[in-house]
Structure formats: C-alpha cells, structure tokens
PDB file of C-alpha atoms in Angstrom:
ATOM      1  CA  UNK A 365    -196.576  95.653 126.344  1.00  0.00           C
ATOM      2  CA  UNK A 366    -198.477  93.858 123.536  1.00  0.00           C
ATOM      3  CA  UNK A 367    -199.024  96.453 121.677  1.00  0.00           C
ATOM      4  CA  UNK A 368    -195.461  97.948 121.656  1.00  0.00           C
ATOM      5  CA  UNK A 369    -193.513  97.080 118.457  1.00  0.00           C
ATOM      6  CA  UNK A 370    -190.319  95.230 118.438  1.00  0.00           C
ATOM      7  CA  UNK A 371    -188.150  98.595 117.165  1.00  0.00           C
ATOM      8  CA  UNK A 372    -190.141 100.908 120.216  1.00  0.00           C
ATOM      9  CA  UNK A 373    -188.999  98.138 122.986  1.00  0.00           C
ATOM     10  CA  UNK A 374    -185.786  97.923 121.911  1.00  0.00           C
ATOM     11  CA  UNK A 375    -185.873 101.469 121.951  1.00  0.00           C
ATOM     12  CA  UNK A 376    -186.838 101.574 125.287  1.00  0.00           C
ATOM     13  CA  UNK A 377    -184.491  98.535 126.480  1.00  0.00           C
ATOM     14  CA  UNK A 378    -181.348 100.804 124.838  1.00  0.00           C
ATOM     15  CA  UNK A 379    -182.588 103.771 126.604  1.00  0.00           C
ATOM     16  CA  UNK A 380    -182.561 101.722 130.276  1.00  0.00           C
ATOM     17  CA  UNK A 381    -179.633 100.394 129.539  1.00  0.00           C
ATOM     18  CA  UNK A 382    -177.694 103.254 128.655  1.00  0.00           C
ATOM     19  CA  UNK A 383    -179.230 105.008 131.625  1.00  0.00           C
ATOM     20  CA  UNK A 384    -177.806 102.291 134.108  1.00  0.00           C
ATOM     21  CA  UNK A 385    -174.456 102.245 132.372  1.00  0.00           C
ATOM     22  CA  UNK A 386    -174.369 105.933 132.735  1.00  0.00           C
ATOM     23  CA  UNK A 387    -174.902 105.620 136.715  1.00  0.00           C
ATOM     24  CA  UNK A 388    -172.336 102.699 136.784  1.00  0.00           C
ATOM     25  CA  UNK A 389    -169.706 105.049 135.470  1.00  0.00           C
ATOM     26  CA  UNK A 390    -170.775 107.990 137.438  1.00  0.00           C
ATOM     27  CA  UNK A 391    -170.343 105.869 140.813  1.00  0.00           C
ATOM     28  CA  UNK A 392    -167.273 104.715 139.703  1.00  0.00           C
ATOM     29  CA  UNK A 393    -166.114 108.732 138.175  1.00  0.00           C
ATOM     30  CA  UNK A 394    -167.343 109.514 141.890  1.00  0.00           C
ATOM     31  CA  UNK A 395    -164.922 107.078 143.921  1.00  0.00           C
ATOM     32  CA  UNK A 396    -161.521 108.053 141.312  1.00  0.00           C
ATOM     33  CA  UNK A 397    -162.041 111.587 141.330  1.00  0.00           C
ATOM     34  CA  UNK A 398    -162.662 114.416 144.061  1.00  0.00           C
ATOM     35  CA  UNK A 399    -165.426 116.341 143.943  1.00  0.00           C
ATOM     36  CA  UNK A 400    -164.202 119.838 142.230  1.00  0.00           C
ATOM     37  CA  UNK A 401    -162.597 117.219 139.554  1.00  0.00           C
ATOM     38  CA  UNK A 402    -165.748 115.099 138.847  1.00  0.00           C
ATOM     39  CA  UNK A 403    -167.435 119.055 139.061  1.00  0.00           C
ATOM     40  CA  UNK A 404    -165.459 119.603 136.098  1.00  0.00           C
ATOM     41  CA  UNK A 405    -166.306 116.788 134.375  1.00  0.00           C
ATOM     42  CA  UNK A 406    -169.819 117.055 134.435  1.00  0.00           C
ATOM     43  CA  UNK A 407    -169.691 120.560 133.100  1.00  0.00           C
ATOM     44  CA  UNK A 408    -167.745 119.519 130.603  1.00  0.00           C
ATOM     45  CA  UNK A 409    -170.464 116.610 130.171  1.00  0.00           C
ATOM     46  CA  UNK A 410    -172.947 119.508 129.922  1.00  0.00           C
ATOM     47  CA  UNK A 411    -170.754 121.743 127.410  1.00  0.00           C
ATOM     48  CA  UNK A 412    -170.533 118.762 124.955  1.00  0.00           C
ATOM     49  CA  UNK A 413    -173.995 117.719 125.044  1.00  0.00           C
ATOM     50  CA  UNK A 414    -175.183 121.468 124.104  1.00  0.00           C
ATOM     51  CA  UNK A 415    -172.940 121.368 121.298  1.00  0.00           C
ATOM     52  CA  UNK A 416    -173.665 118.197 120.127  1.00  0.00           C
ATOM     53  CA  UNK A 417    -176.712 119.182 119.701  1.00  0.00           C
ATOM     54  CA  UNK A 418    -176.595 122.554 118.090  1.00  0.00           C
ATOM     55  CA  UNK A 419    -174.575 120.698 115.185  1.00  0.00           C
ATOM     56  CA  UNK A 420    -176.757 117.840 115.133  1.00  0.00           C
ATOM     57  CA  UNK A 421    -180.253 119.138 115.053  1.00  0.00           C
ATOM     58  CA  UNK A 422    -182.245 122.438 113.866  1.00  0.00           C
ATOM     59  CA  UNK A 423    -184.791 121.784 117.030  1.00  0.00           C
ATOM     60  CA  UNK A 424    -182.564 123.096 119.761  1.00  0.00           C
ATOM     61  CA  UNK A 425    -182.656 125.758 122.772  1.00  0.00           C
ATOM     62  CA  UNK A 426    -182.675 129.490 121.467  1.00  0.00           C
ATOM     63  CA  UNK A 427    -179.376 131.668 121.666  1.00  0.00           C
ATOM     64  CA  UNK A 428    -180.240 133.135 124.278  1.00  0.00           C
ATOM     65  CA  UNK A 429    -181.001 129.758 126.185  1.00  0.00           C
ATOM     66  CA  UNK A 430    -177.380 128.291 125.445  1.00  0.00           C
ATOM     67  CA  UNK A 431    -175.984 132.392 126.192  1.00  0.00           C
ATOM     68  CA  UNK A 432    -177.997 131.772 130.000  1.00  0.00           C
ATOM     69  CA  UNK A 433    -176.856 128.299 130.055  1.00  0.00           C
ATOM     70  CA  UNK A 434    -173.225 129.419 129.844  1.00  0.00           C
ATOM     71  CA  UNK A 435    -172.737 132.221 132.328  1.00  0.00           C
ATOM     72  CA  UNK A 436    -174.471 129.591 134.540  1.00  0.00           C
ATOM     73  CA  UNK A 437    -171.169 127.505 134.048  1.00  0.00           C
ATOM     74  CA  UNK A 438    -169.039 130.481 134.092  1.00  0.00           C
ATOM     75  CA  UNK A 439    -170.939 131.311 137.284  1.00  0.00           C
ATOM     76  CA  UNK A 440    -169.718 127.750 138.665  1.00  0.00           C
ATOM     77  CA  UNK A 441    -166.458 128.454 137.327  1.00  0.00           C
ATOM     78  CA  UNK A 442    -165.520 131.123 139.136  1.00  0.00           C
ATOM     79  CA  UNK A 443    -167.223 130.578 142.809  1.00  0.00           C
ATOM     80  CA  UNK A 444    -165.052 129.975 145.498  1.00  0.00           C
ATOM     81  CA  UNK A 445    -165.420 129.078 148.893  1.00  0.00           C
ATOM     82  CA  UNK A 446    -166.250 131.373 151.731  1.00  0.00           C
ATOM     83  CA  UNK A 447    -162.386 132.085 153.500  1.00  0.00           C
ATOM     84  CA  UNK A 448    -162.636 130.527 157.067  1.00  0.00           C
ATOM     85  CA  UNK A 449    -162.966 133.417 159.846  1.00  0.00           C
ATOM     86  CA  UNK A 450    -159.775 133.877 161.538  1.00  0.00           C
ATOM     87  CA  UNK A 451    -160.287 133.640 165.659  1.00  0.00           C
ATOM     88  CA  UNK A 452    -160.735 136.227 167.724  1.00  0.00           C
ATOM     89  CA  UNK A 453    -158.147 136.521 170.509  1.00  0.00           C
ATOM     90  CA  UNK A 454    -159.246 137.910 173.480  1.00  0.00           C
ATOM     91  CA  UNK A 455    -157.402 140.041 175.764  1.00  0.00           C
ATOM     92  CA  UNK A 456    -158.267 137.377 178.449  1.00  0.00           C
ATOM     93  CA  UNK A 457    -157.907 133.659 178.217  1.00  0.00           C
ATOM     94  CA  UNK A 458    -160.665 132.406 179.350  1.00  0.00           C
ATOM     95  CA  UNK A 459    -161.751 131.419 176.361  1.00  0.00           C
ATOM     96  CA  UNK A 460    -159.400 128.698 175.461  1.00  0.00           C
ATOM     97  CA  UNK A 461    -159.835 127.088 178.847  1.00  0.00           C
ATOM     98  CA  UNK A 462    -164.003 127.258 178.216  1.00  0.00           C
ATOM     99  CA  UNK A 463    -163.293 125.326 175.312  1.00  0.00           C
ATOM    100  CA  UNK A 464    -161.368 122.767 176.443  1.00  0.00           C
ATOM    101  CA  UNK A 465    -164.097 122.054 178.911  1.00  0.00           C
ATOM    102  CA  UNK A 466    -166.245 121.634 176.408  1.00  0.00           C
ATOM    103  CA  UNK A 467    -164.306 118.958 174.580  1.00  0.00           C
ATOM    104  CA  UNK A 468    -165.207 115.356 176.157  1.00  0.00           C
ATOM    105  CA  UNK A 469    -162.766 113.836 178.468  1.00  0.00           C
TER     106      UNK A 469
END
C-alpha cells in the first residue's frame, strides 16, 4: 500500500465500490422481479455492455466472438421448459390408493 499512488487507490476504491453497489442493486433487482424478468435484464445487461464497448474501444472481442456470444442469448431466448408428463391412468386403481398411503397422516 505505500507504494500505490493516490490516482491507482482511488482507482481501486471506485472499482470496490462500484462492485458493491452493483450487488446492492442486484439483491434488490432479485427481490422486485421474478426470475425469467431479472433473466431478461441481465441479458440485456450483457447486450449493452458488448456494445458499449464495440463503440467505445478498437481492443474488443473478434466478430466472430460477439456472432457466438449472441446465438448464446438467442439460445436463452428461445429455451423453454420441459412440459410436465401427463399421468398415467391405470386400468386398475390401485395406484391412487398406494399413494395416498404414502402421504403422512
């Protein structure tokens, strides 16, 4: 620490800072939101970010980095839950009654 200048720990001090704020609002974005919502919003986090820094900077990830990057997120966009199995009636039913003696009393 005695050797860091004033300019590289405030730096550093920004950087924590921002980093904690960034959590605080993330817990909070968490608690207000459900989770396909907040989903959204952190690809949407991740879209910006990219292009923010294509338009920024010349040092960036290649084409074909932002092109994998992308179908990743369009990947995301269009998964969808498995459908939940539909149960099997037997001709018999001994199954329902199994079940309920399963379940505590």
């Amino acid at each position: 620490l005695k050797d860091m200048s004033t300019s590289a720990f405030m730096a550093v001090f920004l950087s924590v800072a921002l980093g904690v704020g960034m959590s605080y609002f993330a817990w909070m974005a968490r608690s207000l939101l459900s989770a396909a919502s907040f989903t959204v919003v952190g690809n949407i986090c991740k879209i910006l970010t990219i292009a923010i820094n294509v338009s920024l900077w010349d040092k960036h990830a290649s084409s074909v980095g932002i092109a994998c990057l992308m179908f990743c997120l369009l990947a995301a966009y269009f998964y969808q839950q498995a459908p939940m199995r539909a149960d099997s009636k037997d001709s018999d039913d001994h199954g329902d009654i199994e079940k309920k003696n399963l379940l505590p009393k």
